[in-house]
Short mmCIF file of C-alpha atoms and ligand atoms in Angstrom, two decimals:
data_model
loop_
_atom_site.label_atom_id
_atom_site.label_comp_id
_atom_site.label_asym_id
_atom_site.label_seq_id
_atom_site.Cartn_x
_atom_site.Cartn_y
_atom_site.Cartn_z
CA MET A 1 -40.75 -45.62 4.10
CA THR A 2 -38.35 -47.53 1.94
CA SER A 3 -39.70 -50.54 0.04
CA TYR A 4 -36.38 -52.33 0.51
CA GLN A 5 -34.71 -53.57 3.64
CA ARG A 6 -32.48 -50.86 5.11
CA LYS A 7 -28.75 -51.50 5.02
CA TYR A 8 -28.16 -49.48 8.19
CA SER A 9 -30.63 -49.38 11.06
CA LEU A 10 -32.27 -46.04 11.84
CA ALA A 11 -32.71 -47.03 15.50
CA PRO A 12 -30.35 -44.78 17.51
CA GLN A 13 -27.67 -46.76 19.27
CA ALA A 14 -25.88 -45.57 22.43
CA LEU A 15 -22.15 -45.64 21.78
CA PRO A 16 -18.92 -45.12 23.71
CA ARG A 17 -17.81 -41.49 23.53
CA VAL A 18 -14.99 -40.81 21.07
CA GLN A 19 -12.79 -37.72 21.31
CA THR A 20 -9.57 -37.37 19.34
CA ALA A 21 -8.13 -34.68 17.07
CA HIS A 22 -9.85 -36.34 14.10
CA ARG A 23 -12.98 -37.98 15.49
CA ARG A 24 -15.70 -36.92 17.90
CA ILE A 25 -18.78 -39.01 18.63
CA VAL A 26 -20.89 -37.49 21.41
CA THR A 27 -24.43 -38.69 20.64
CA PRO A 28 -26.16 -41.98 19.86
CA LEU A 29 -26.01 -42.86 16.14
CA PRO A 30 -27.92 -42.18 14.08
CA VAL A 31 -28.49 -38.94 15.97
CA PRO A 32 -32.10 -39.16 17.29
CA GLU A 33 -32.94 -35.66 15.98
CA SER A 34 -31.72 -36.65 12.50
CA VAL A 35 -33.92 -39.74 12.21
CA PRO A 36 -37.17 -37.95 11.19
CA LEU A 37 -35.21 -36.06 8.52
CA LEU A 38 -33.61 -39.25 7.20
CA GLU A 39 -37.07 -40.83 7.15
CA ASP A 40 -38.44 -37.85 5.21
CA LEU A 41 -35.75 -38.43 2.59
CA GLU A 42 -36.79 -42.08 2.39
CA ARG A 43 -40.37 -40.96 1.83
CA LEU A 44 -39.60 -38.28 -0.77
CA GLU A 45 -36.89 -40.03 -2.78
CA PRO A 46 -36.65 -43.42 -4.45
CA SER A 47 -35.12 -46.14 -2.30
CA SER A 48 -32.20 -46.25 -4.71
CA MET A 49 -30.92 -43.08 -3.02
CA GLN A 50 -30.59 -44.88 0.32
CA GLY A 51 -27.86 -47.22 1.46
CA GLN A 52 -25.18 -45.00 2.98
CA PRO A 53 -24.33 -44.75 6.69
CA PRO A 54 -27.06 -42.65 8.39
CA ILE A 55 -25.30 -39.35 8.83
CA LEU A 56 -26.87 -35.97 8.09
CA ILE A 57 -23.89 -34.00 6.85
CA ASP A 58 -23.82 -30.37 7.85
CA ARG A 59 -20.35 -29.35 6.65
CA SER A 60 -17.09 -30.89 5.63
CA GLU A 61 -13.62 -29.42 5.68
CA GLY A 62 -10.32 -31.04 4.79
CA TRP A 63 -10.53 -34.66 5.87
CA HIS A 64 -13.24 -34.06 8.47
CA VAL A 65 -17.02 -34.33 8.10
CA HIS A 66 -19.37 -32.78 10.67
CA ASP A 67 -23.04 -33.06 11.59
CA ARG A 68 -24.79 -30.29 13.54
CA TRP A 69 -24.94 -32.22 16.80
CA GLY A 70 -21.23 -32.03 17.57
CA ASN A 71 -20.10 -35.27 15.91
CA MET A 72 -17.08 -35.31 13.62
CA TRP A 73 -15.85 -38.11 11.39
CA LEU A 74 -12.44 -38.78 9.92
CA ASP A 75 -13.38 -38.92 6.25
CA TRP A 76 -12.15 -41.92 4.30
CA SER A 77 -14.74 -41.45 1.56
CA SER A 78 -13.89 -38.08 -0.06
CA GLY A 79 -17.61 -38.08 -0.97
CA VAL A 80 -17.13 -40.92 -3.37
CA LEU A 81 -13.53 -40.26 -4.43
CA ILE A 82 -14.47 -36.70 -5.36
CA SER A 83 -12.62 -34.34 -3.02
CA ASN A 84 -9.01 -35.19 -3.84
CA VAL A 85 -7.76 -31.83 -2.50
CA GLY A 86 -9.90 -32.18 0.63
CA ASN A 87 -13.48 -31.30 1.36
CA SER A 88 -14.47 -27.68 0.72
CA SER A 89 -10.95 -26.65 -0.24
CA PRO A 90 -10.46 -22.93 0.57
CA ALA A 91 -8.91 -22.41 -2.90
CA ILE A 92 -12.04 -23.81 -4.55
CA VAL A 93 -14.37 -21.87 -2.27
CA ALA A 94 -12.51 -18.66 -3.16
CA ALA A 95 -12.72 -19.41 -6.88
CA LEU A 96 -16.45 -20.03 -6.60
CA ARG A 97 -16.95 -16.85 -4.59
CA GLU A 98 -15.15 -14.84 -7.25
CA MET A 99 -17.45 -16.28 -9.93
CA LEU A 100 -20.55 -15.62 -7.77
CA ASP A 101 -19.51 -12.04 -7.15
CA ARG A 102 -18.76 -11.35 -10.80
CA PRO A 103 -21.55 -12.68 -11.34
CA LEU A 104 -21.49 -15.47 -13.96
CA LEU A 105 -23.58 -18.56 -13.38
CA SER A 106 -24.38 -20.02 -16.79
CA THR A 107 -23.07 -19.74 -20.32
CA TYR A 108 -24.14 -22.80 -22.38
CA VAL A 109 -21.31 -23.13 -24.94
CA PHE A 110 -20.82 -19.41 -25.39
CA ALA A 111 -17.13 -18.87 -24.74
CA HIS A 112 -15.79 -17.68 -21.41
CA GLU A 113 -12.22 -17.26 -20.26
CA LYS A 114 -12.30 -19.77 -17.40
CA ARG A 115 -13.30 -22.48 -19.87
CA LEU A 116 -10.28 -21.61 -21.97
CA GLU A 117 -8.11 -21.77 -18.86
CA LEU A 118 -9.51 -25.18 -17.88
CA VAL A 119 -9.18 -26.91 -21.24
CA GLY A 120 -5.66 -25.48 -21.44
CA LEU A 121 -4.80 -27.04 -18.08
CA LEU A 122 -6.39 -30.37 -19.02
CA ASN A 123 -4.62 -30.47 -22.39
CA GLU A 124 -1.32 -30.03 -20.56
CA LEU A 125 -2.09 -33.27 -18.70
CA ALA A 126 -2.79 -35.16 -21.94
CA PRO A 127 -0.33 -37.65 -23.43
CA SER A 128 0.34 -35.24 -26.31
CA PRO A 129 -0.15 -31.45 -26.63
CA ASP A 130 -2.41 -31.81 -29.65
CA TYR A 131 -5.10 -33.70 -27.68
CA LYS A 132 -8.43 -31.89 -27.29
CA THR A 133 -10.79 -31.66 -24.33
CA PHE A 134 -14.59 -31.79 -24.29
CA LEU A 135 -16.28 -30.73 -21.05
CA LEU A 136 -19.40 -32.40 -19.68
CA THR A 137 -21.08 -32.76 -16.32
CA THR A 138 -21.03 -36.37 -15.06
CA GLY A 139 -18.70 -39.33 -15.36
CA SER A 140 -21.42 -41.32 -17.10
CA GLU A 141 -21.68 -38.64 -19.77
CA ALA A 142 -17.93 -38.83 -20.31
CA THR A 143 -17.95 -42.61 -20.79
CA GLU A 144 -21.09 -42.37 -22.98
CA ASN A 145 -19.25 -39.88 -25.13
CA CYS A 146 -16.26 -42.22 -25.42
CA ILE A 147 -18.62 -44.97 -26.65
CA LYS A 148 -20.14 -42.59 -29.20
CA LEU A 149 -16.73 -41.50 -30.45
CA ALA A 150 -15.43 -45.08 -30.70
CA ARG A 151 -18.49 -46.29 -32.60
CA THR A 152 -18.30 -43.32 -34.96
CA TRP A 153 -14.57 -43.88 -35.40
CA GLY A 154 -15.16 -47.53 -36.32
CA GLN A 155 -17.88 -46.66 -38.85
CA ARG A 156 -15.85 -43.91 -40.49
CA THR A 157 -12.50 -45.70 -40.63
CA ARG A 158 -13.54 -49.30 -41.28
CA GLY A 159 -17.22 -49.36 -42.11
CA PRO A 160 -20.43 -50.58 -40.44
CA ASP A 161 -19.03 -53.99 -39.53
CA CYS A 162 -16.62 -52.37 -37.10
CA ARG A 163 -19.13 -52.01 -34.30
CA TYR A 164 -18.00 -54.08 -31.30
CA PHE A 165 -17.20 -52.16 -28.16
CA VAL A 166 -15.17 -54.20 -25.68
CA THR A 167 -15.09 -53.64 -21.92
CA PHE A 168 -14.39 -55.82 -18.87
CA GLU A 169 -16.38 -57.98 -16.51
CA ASN A 170 -17.06 -56.20 -13.18
CA ALA A 171 -16.40 -52.82 -14.81
CA PHE A 172 -18.38 -49.75 -13.79
CA HIS A 173 -18.74 -46.87 -16.23
CA GLY A 174 -21.90 -45.20 -14.90
CA ARG A 175 -25.65 -45.72 -14.85
CA THR A 176 -26.89 -44.31 -18.15
CA MET A 177 -27.83 -46.65 -20.99
CA GLY A 178 -24.55 -46.83 -22.91
CA ALA A 179 -22.56 -46.85 -19.69
CA GLN A 180 -24.55 -49.83 -18.42
CA LEU A 181 -24.29 -51.64 -21.74
CA ALA A 182 -20.55 -51.20 -21.35
CA GLY A 183 -20.63 -52.07 -17.64
CA GLY A 184 -19.54 -55.46 -16.43
CA SER A 185 -22.29 -56.29 -13.93
CA PRO A 186 -25.03 -58.45 -15.44
CA GLY A 187 -27.33 -57.27 -12.60
CA GLY A 188 -27.17 -53.71 -13.91
CA LYS A 189 -28.36 -54.70 -17.37
CA GLY A 190 -31.70 -56.36 -16.63
CA TRP A 191 -33.68 -53.22 -17.47
CA LEU A 192 -32.03 -53.00 -20.90
CA GLY A 193 -34.13 -55.90 -22.18
CA THR A 194 -32.71 -57.64 -25.22
CA PRO A 195 -28.94 -57.94 -24.85
CA ASP A 196 -26.92 -55.85 -27.30
CA GLU A 197 -24.36 -58.24 -28.75
CA THR A 198 -22.14 -55.39 -29.92
CA PHE A 199 -21.20 -54.60 -26.30
CA VAL A 200 -18.82 -57.34 -25.20
CA GLN A 201 -17.27 -57.93 -21.78
CA VAL A 202 -14.10 -59.95 -21.34
CA PRO A 203 -12.62 -61.21 -18.03
CA PHE A 204 -10.67 -58.61 -16.07
CA PRO A 205 -7.18 -59.75 -15.02
CA ASP A 206 -7.44 -58.79 -11.33
CA GLY A 207 -5.54 -61.89 -10.17
CA TYR A 208 -7.92 -62.72 -7.30
CA LYS A 209 -11.50 -63.01 -8.54
CA ASN A 210 -10.01 -64.05 -11.89
CA PRO A 211 -6.59 -65.66 -11.44
CA ASP A 212 -5.97 -65.89 -15.21
CA THR A 213 -4.09 -62.68 -15.99
CA ARG A 214 -2.80 -63.69 -19.45
CA PHE A 215 -3.51 -61.20 -22.24
CA GLU A 216 -4.21 -64.22 -24.44
CA LEU A 217 -7.48 -64.65 -22.51
CA PHE A 218 -8.64 -61.34 -24.03
CA LEU A 219 -7.98 -62.67 -27.52
CA GLU A 220 -9.43 -66.10 -26.73
CA THR A 221 -12.64 -64.55 -25.38
CA LEU A 222 -13.18 -62.46 -28.51
CA ALA A 223 -12.41 -65.45 -30.75
CA ALA A 224 -14.83 -67.63 -28.78
CA ARG A 225 -17.57 -65.04 -29.45
CA GLY A 226 -16.71 -65.03 -33.15
CA ILE A 227 -15.52 -61.40 -33.11
CA LYS A 228 -12.69 -60.53 -35.49
CA PRO A 229 -10.15 -57.91 -34.33
CA ALA A 230 -11.06 -55.68 -37.29
CA GLN A 231 -14.63 -55.51 -35.96
CA VAL A 232 -13.58 -53.91 -32.66
CA CYS A 233 -13.98 -50.12 -32.68
CA GLY A 234 -12.80 -49.54 -29.13
CA VAL A 235 -11.74 -51.09 -25.84
CA MET A 236 -12.53 -49.27 -22.61
CA SER A 237 -11.27 -50.09 -19.14
CA GLU A 238 -11.19 -48.31 -15.83
CA SER A 239 -7.51 -47.74 -15.10
CA TYR A 240 -8.24 -49.63 -11.92
CA GLN A 241 -11.57 -51.32 -11.40
CA GLY A 242 -13.49 -49.61 -8.61
CA VAL A 243 -14.68 -52.94 -7.22
CA GLY A 244 -11.15 -53.61 -5.88
CA PRO A 245 -9.39 -51.37 -6.50
CA ASP A 246 -8.17 -53.94 -9.01
CA PHE A 247 -5.27 -52.94 -11.26
CA LEU A 248 -4.31 -54.46 -14.58
CA PRO A 249 -0.94 -56.18 -14.62
CA ALA A 250 1.32 -53.67 -16.46
CA ASP A 251 2.35 -56.20 -19.13
CA TYR A 252 -1.34 -56.98 -19.82
CA ALA A 253 -2.10 -53.26 -20.17
CA ARG A 254 0.83 -52.79 -22.56
CA SER A 255 -0.21 -55.81 -24.66
CA LEU A 256 -3.74 -54.42 -24.82
CA ALA A 257 -2.48 -50.99 -25.89
CA ALA A 258 -0.26 -52.56 -28.59
CA TRP A 259 -3.15 -54.71 -29.82
CA CYS A 260 -5.46 -51.69 -30.08
CA ARG A 261 -2.80 -49.76 -31.98
CA GLU A 262 -2.22 -52.65 -34.43
CA GLN A 263 -5.95 -53.15 -35.02
CA GLY A 264 -6.89 -49.48 -35.23
CA ALA A 265 -9.27 -49.83 -32.26
CA LEU A 266 -9.42 -46.92 -29.81
CA LEU A 267 -7.95 -47.50 -26.36
CA ILE A 268 -10.09 -45.70 -23.81
CA MET A 269 -9.13 -45.39 -20.17
CA ASP A 270 -11.89 -44.49 -17.73
CA GLU A 271 -10.15 -42.28 -15.18
CA VAL A 272 -13.37 -40.96 -13.64
CA GLN A 273 -12.42 -42.49 -10.31
CA SER A 274 -8.69 -42.99 -10.60
CA GLY A 275 -7.56 -39.66 -12.06
CA PHE A 276 -6.17 -36.48 -10.57
CA CYS A 277 -3.38 -37.91 -8.42
CA ARG A 278 -5.44 -40.50 -6.52
CA THR A 279 -2.98 -43.34 -7.11
CA GLY A 280 0.23 -41.29 -6.94
CA GLU A 281 0.19 -40.41 -10.65
CA TRP A 282 -1.96 -37.76 -12.34
CA PHE A 283 -3.69 -40.60 -14.17
CA ALA A 284 -3.55 -44.25 -13.08
CA PHE A 285 -2.85 -45.42 -16.65
CA GLN A 286 0.60 -43.83 -16.25
CA HIS A 287 1.54 -46.75 -13.98
CA TYR A 288 1.28 -48.97 -17.04
CA GLY A 289 3.27 -46.82 -19.48
CA ILE A 290 0.45 -46.76 -22.06
CA THR A 291 -1.03 -43.98 -24.20
CA PRO A 292 -4.83 -43.95 -24.39
CA ASP A 293 -6.62 -42.44 -27.35
CA LEU A 294 -9.43 -41.18 -25.11
CA ILE A 295 -9.46 -40.46 -21.38
CA ALA A 296 -12.75 -40.14 -19.47
CA CYS A 297 -12.49 -37.88 -16.40
CA GLY A 298 -14.85 -36.89 -13.59
CA LYS A 299 -15.01 -36.78 -9.78
CA GLY A 300 -11.51 -35.53 -8.75
CA ILE A 301 -11.35 -33.25 -11.79
CA SER A 302 -13.08 -30.59 -9.67
CA SER A 303 -12.90 -32.08 -6.15
CA SER A 304 -16.37 -30.58 -5.72
CA LEU A 305 -18.97 -29.47 -8.30
CA PRO A 306 -20.24 -31.74 -11.11
CA LEU A 307 -17.82 -31.66 -14.02
CA SER A 308 -16.44 -34.30 -16.35
CA ALA A 309 -14.33 -34.35 -19.47
CA VAL A 310 -13.16 -36.43 -22.37
CA ILE A 311 -9.56 -35.76 -23.34
CA GLY A 312 -8.68 -37.31 -26.67
CA ARG A 313 -6.69 -37.61 -29.84
CA PRO A 314 -7.51 -34.71 -32.18
CA ASP A 315 -8.58 -36.85 -35.14
CA VAL A 316 -11.12 -38.63 -32.92
CA MET A 317 -12.30 -35.50 -31.15
CA GLU A 318 -12.88 -33.83 -34.53
CA LEU A 319 -15.40 -36.44 -35.73
CA TYR A 320 -18.40 -34.19 -35.07
CA PRO A 321 -19.10 -30.76 -36.60
CA PRO A 322 -20.01 -27.61 -34.62
CA GLY A 323 -23.10 -27.94 -32.47
CA SER A 324 -23.41 -31.72 -32.68
CA MET A 325 -21.38 -32.76 -29.63
CA THR A 326 -22.30 -30.37 -26.84
CA SER A 327 -24.36 -30.27 -23.68
CA THR A 328 -26.34 -27.49 -22.00
CA HIS A 329 -23.92 -27.39 -19.09
CA SER A 330 -20.67 -28.02 -20.99
CA GLY A 331 -18.27 -25.55 -19.42
CA SER A 332 -20.72 -24.23 -16.82
CA PRO A 333 -18.83 -21.41 -15.03
CA LEU A 334 -19.01 -22.58 -11.42
CA PRO A 335 -17.83 -26.18 -11.96
CA VAL A 336 -15.21 -24.87 -14.38
CA ALA A 337 -13.91 -22.33 -11.85
CA ALA A 338 -13.84 -25.08 -9.21
CA SER A 339 -11.92 -27.37 -11.51
CA VAL A 340 -9.36 -24.71 -12.44
CA ALA A 341 -8.71 -24.01 -8.74
CA ASN A 342 -8.55 -27.75 -8.04
CA ILE A 343 -6.02 -28.46 -10.78
CA ARG A 344 -3.91 -25.47 -9.78
CA GLU A 345 -3.91 -26.82 -6.21
CA LEU A 346 -2.91 -30.29 -7.42
CA ARG A 347 -0.18 -28.81 -9.61
CA LYS A 348 1.54 -27.40 -6.54
CA GLY A 349 2.67 -31.01 -6.09
CA GLY A 350 2.03 -31.62 -2.40
CA TYR A 351 -0.99 -33.85 -3.01
CA LEU A 352 0.82 -36.07 -5.47
CA GLN A 353 3.84 -36.30 -3.19
CA ASN A 354 1.65 -37.12 -0.21
CA ALA A 355 -0.27 -39.80 -2.13
CA ARG A 356 3.09 -41.39 -2.97
CA ALA A 357 4.46 -40.98 0.55
CA MET A 358 1.32 -42.44 2.14
CA ASP A 359 1.24 -45.40 -0.26
CA PRO A 360 3.48 -47.65 1.89
CA VAL A 361 1.84 -46.45 5.11
CA LEU A 362 -1.64 -47.43 3.93
CA ARG A 363 -0.51 -50.62 2.23
CA SER A 364 1.55 -51.93 5.15
CA GLY A 365 -1.13 -50.89 7.65
CA LEU A 366 -3.79 -52.84 5.78
CA GLU A 367 -1.51 -55.81 5.23
CA ALA A 368 -0.93 -55.92 8.98
CA LEU A 369 -4.71 -56.02 9.49
CA GLN A 370 -4.93 -58.76 6.88
CA SER A 371 -2.35 -60.83 8.70
CA ARG A 372 -4.48 -60.46 11.88
CA HIS A 373 -7.48 -61.84 9.95
CA PRO A 374 -5.94 -63.95 7.18
CA LEU A 375 -8.98 -66.16 6.72
CA GLN A 376 -11.47 -63.32 6.17
CA ALA A 377 -9.45 -60.40 4.81
CA GLY A 378 -9.19 -62.25 1.52
CA CYS A 379 -7.58 -59.65 -0.69
CA VAL A 380 -6.00 -56.27 0.03
CA HIS A 381 -5.25 -53.93 -2.85
CA SER A 382 -3.74 -50.51 -2.27
CA ARG A 383 -2.01 -47.87 -4.35
CA GLY A 384 -1.44 -44.23 -3.55
CA LEU A 385 -4.43 -43.23 -1.44
CA VAL A 386 -7.00 -45.74 -2.61
CA ALA A 387 -7.35 -49.19 -1.12
CA GLY A 388 -9.84 -51.97 -0.57
CA ILE A 389 -10.20 -55.04 1.58
CA GLN A 390 -12.34 -57.78 0.10
CA VAL A 391 -13.96 -59.70 2.94
CA VAL A 392 -14.63 -63.42 2.43
CA LEU A 393 -16.12 -66.28 4.41
CA PRO A 394 -13.35 -67.85 6.56
CA GLY A 395 -10.76 -69.66 4.48
CA THR A 396 -12.71 -69.37 1.20
CA ARG A 397 -13.00 -66.96 -1.70
CA THR A 398 -16.74 -66.67 -1.12
CA LEU A 399 -17.46 -62.95 -0.82
CA ASP A 400 -18.93 -61.87 2.52
CA PRO A 401 -20.94 -58.65 2.14
CA ARG A 402 -22.55 -59.11 5.57
CA ALA A 403 -19.23 -58.93 7.44
CA ALA A 404 -18.00 -56.06 5.23
CA LEU A 405 -21.11 -54.04 6.08
CA ALA A 406 -20.77 -54.79 9.80
CA ILE A 407 -17.14 -53.57 9.75
CA ASN A 408 -18.13 -50.44 7.82
CA GLU A 409 -20.93 -49.68 10.32
CA ALA A 410 -18.66 -50.29 13.31
CA CYS A 411 -16.19 -47.77 11.82
CA PHE A 412 -19.01 -45.26 11.36
CA HIS A 413 -19.90 -45.66 15.05
CA LYS A 414 -16.26 -45.00 15.96
CA GLY A 415 -16.06 -41.80 13.90
CA LEU A 416 -14.44 -43.18 10.72
CA LEU A 417 -16.58 -42.46 7.67
CA MET A 418 -16.54 -44.65 4.57
CA PHE A 419 -19.22 -45.05 1.94
CA ALA A 420 -21.08 -48.38 2.02
CA PRO A 421 -18.96 -51.35 0.91
CA VAL A 422 -18.59 -51.77 -2.84
CA GLY A 423 -17.37 -54.73 -4.87
CA VAL A 424 -19.02 -57.43 -6.90
CA ALA A 425 -21.31 -58.32 -3.98
CA GLY A 426 -20.76 -55.45 -1.53
CA GLU A 427 -17.82 -57.29 0.06
CA CYS A 428 -15.20 -54.60 -0.39
CA ILE A 429 -14.36 -52.05 2.27
CA LYS A 430 -13.09 -49.16 0.21
CA ILE A 431 -10.71 -46.54 1.53
CA ALA A 432 -10.23 -43.18 -0.20
CA PRO A 433 -9.16 -40.27 2.02
CA SER A 434 -8.33 -36.87 0.60
CA LEU A 435 -4.84 -36.69 -0.85
CA ASP A 436 -3.43 -34.38 1.81
CA ILE A 437 -4.35 -36.58 4.77
CA SER A 438 -1.64 -36.56 7.42
CA ARG A 439 0.24 -39.72 8.32
CA GLU A 440 -1.05 -39.44 11.87
CA ALA A 441 -4.71 -39.25 10.72
CA LEU A 442 -4.19 -42.11 8.27
CA GLU A 443 -2.66 -44.28 10.98
CA GLU A 444 -5.47 -43.41 13.36
CA GLY A 445 -7.96 -44.54 10.72
CA ILE A 446 -6.11 -47.80 10.18
CA ALA A 447 -6.16 -48.46 13.94
CA VAL A 448 -9.92 -47.79 14.05
CA LEU A 449 -10.53 -50.10 11.10
CA GLY A 450 -8.46 -52.73 12.93
CA GLU A 451 -10.63 -52.39 16.06
CA ALA A 452 -13.77 -52.78 13.94
CA MET A 453 -12.36 -55.84 12.16
CA ASP A 454 -11.36 -57.39 15.48
CA GLU A 455 -14.89 -56.88 16.81
CA VAL A 456 -16.67 -58.23 13.74
CA LEU A 457 -14.34 -60.99 12.58
CA SER A 458 -13.04 -62.45 15.85
C1 PLP B 1 -14.89 -45.55 -13.13
C2 PLP B 1 -16.18 -44.78 -13.17
N1 PLP B 1 -16.71 -44.41 -14.35
C3 PLP B 1 -17.86 -43.73 -14.43
C4 PLP B 1 -18.55 -43.38 -13.29
C5 PLP B 1 -19.84 -42.64 -13.41
O1 PLP B 1 -19.70 -41.33 -12.94
P1 PLP B 1 -20.99 -40.47 -12.51
O2 PLP B 1 -21.55 -41.12 -11.28
O3 PLP B 1 -20.42 -39.10 -12.25
O4 PLP B 1 -21.93 -40.51 -13.65
C6 PLP B 1 -18.05 -43.75 -12.04
C7 PLP B 1 -18.78 -43.39 -10.82
O5 PLP B 1 -18.61 -43.93 -9.76
C8 PLP B 1 -16.83 -44.47 -11.97
O6 PLP B 1 -16.31 -44.84 -10.81
#
């Protein structure tokens, strides 16, 4: 039993049959046979692991997710923005099989050739060929490492007073200690106890939740806290905030980059979610025309197994001597092989082209839904193949997580799979299909979302 109220009911609900090329719902949901298994998970795991639509995934291929009772969902989750090249990409499966057959399953930081191949590929994506790449396992580890490097950089270049690490309100950088200190949700920091005044959050210029998009607000906020520019060792931002997706205005991003350069503070872009062609560029910071000093990567870097990376300026990446910035699974052969295959797939170009080609299809489709529900579909943001609808109480900007969840669940019942709504309060219906989704499948998904919104919001 969970000690918290369930987001999604586990009582099977009879549903109209769905049968299209992309969706098949032939049982009640949740599937009655799956309920005892879902309940076992509730019993054996902490409640924090609950909260997604009650599906027991059996296999996933391309942009389809299957259970073992004949149901199939059109996948608009990509896990959680992981499988950019599609679920269980045959190229990745083949690369893994080759590594399994060799066999080579673990290496620590002993050298192996696939690792060389991967860091070579990642360095080719960097803003400059002399950047270096450090491999890790999770996105949180990558952002933690960026914090460590920025703090060390500040101490070494300007002394102990240069210790402030600046991030943005509503930011998400992971769930480990440094990542949550840097995160922009006060709710995530309660467990940290005494606030750490050297981690500072400034308003994010999203234009909706915060209409003030002037770069001067950044400077004003630091000044109001009594922080001098020379005391800032680094500024980290997601290239788009996951709660939206909320993008920085390009002129704000450029002013921020120029300010960091002038002050000697590191500019760090968290691309864990936005990287690897998701927004129609390899990295979302490219939309702004800026050059980060450090780039945190994860998720779509492998489209599958756990792997993350920090790609950074050589003088920053060289701050630590041999053996002092490593991890047991840095460069683990299977995730590395998966990532190499993933990047080689992405480099063929079709995914990037499709993300760009589908950009107007997704955007205009969602804007049409917004115009059907102008009072409740408060804000629609979309770029490439990531989008979000922030649902609000009619005619207000008061976030409405209840309606967002009901829409998400109605989509699940119709064979369209999204992870649970995100956002500041769970008000954001987030859309993130794999980057090769066909126009026809994307349009089918938009129509299904429209039906769900009509049912819930009308
Ligand atoms: C922007 C961003 N940074 C960091 C993370 C943390 O990554 P992980 O969950 O792999 O630790 C996430 C995960 O959602 C993310 O979206």
